[in-house]
């Protein structure tokens, strides 16, 4: 077995000439538009569409092909090579470390016309290819942002491409985010890498929701302790202990009387399917400020507190290590 850290493309053009759609992120769209001297909106209207495919059932952005060929394939060569999409730059890598036999199997299933021309044929089946890690980190982060954004706007309305573009720029420059993406790419089977990725994805989604509302966001540290309480017309509820700063911020928001935007989404963790990650945002459109908080709760507790989803999820925050007894409460709409 040999390990290769580079792939020699044969420039056959077959992968460019045999595509249904070419996936593109908003970050890449801006780069291509600038390369061609177009505005992002002009580029989208001329070359792109939003949709889903058999390979990717979620809504994403794609470059429309012409008779299955990329519109930028000219005389067998890429006419936008300097600004080509991540997927093209990374080809044939779909992960950081991949066995050649797995890539050949994918090509055989999806793109059999490449089997006689692709540079993969020069490599032994037992060989391993390593991708460009920094490139794959950029690609992964931009995919996370687009995936979260276009899922959000499916229920929010009009697309504002400046939102995922600026968010992708921000997160690509964030050392901590790059570190999480790096660990996930290097070992996607690692439990902690997967968990950190799902938590990060949720934080990205919350930040994007705030941007859709035209607001800034402050995401609080996770609560340090959770317990179940019961009483009054609410029935069961959760009591969350958090740090004093987080408690003060939540209390100030509630007492301001200007809390008029809210959204909650619960994610069943892929790596821990019996655990839900609750993500909640509350804020003021007038003050253009949103506070987000996250906490994990097991499925059994969530079903018990919400009576199997028939009741709201009531949560009350108290400051840790304090004698304060005035709780700050929220009613969250959660689909169990």
Short mmCIF file of C-alpha atoms in Angstrom, two decimals, residues 1-8 92-104 119-120 122-132 136 185-186 188:
data_model
loop_
_atom_site.label_atom_id
_atom_site.label_comp_id
_atom_site.label_asym_id
_atom_site.label_seq_id
_atom_site.Cartn_x
_atom_site.Cartn_y
_atom_site.Cartn_z
CA UNK A 1 0.00 0.00 0.00
CA UNK A 2 1.23 3.45 -0.90
CA UNK A 3 -0.01 6.77 0.46
CA UNK A 4 -0.27 9.66 -2.01
CA UNK A 5 -0.69 13.28 -0.97
CA UNK A 6 -1.21 14.51 -4.54
CA UNK A 7 -3.41 13.42 -7.43
CA UNK A 8 -2.34 13.85 -11.04
CA UNK A 92 -11.40 13.03 -6.69
CA UNK A 93 -11.34 13.48 -2.92
CA UNK A 94 -14.68 13.34 -1.11
CA UNK A 95 -12.91 12.97 2.25
CA UNK A 96 -9.43 13.68 3.61
CA UNK A 97 -8.23 10.06 3.58
CA UNK A 98 -9.73 7.63 1.08
CA UNK A 99 -8.79 4.23 -0.31
CA UNK A 100 -8.35 4.25 -4.06
CA UNK A 101 -10.62 1.21 -4.36
CA UNK A 102 -13.46 3.17 -2.73
CA UNK A 103 -13.00 6.07 -5.13
CA UNK A 104 -12.90 3.74 -8.11
CA UNK A 119 -5.81 9.33 -13.35
CA UNK A 120 -7.18 7.01 -10.66
CA UNK A 122 -2.66 4.71 -12.41
CA UNK A 123 -3.09 3.91 -8.72
CA UNK A 124 -3.39 0.50 -7.08
CA UNK A 125 -6.64 -0.38 -5.36
CA UNK A 126 -4.92 -0.70 -1.98
CA UNK A 127 -3.33 2.74 -2.24
CA UNK A 128 -4.59 5.64 -0.14
CA UNK A 129 -5.04 9.23 -1.28
CA UNK A 130 -4.76 12.18 1.09
CA UNK A 131 -6.54 15.39 0.18
CA UNK A 132 -5.40 18.98 0.60
CA UNK A 136 -11.05 20.51 2.48
CA UNK A 185 -11.96 15.41 8.42
CA UNK A 186 -8.98 13.55 9.88
CA UNK A 188 -14.85 11.31 10.89
#
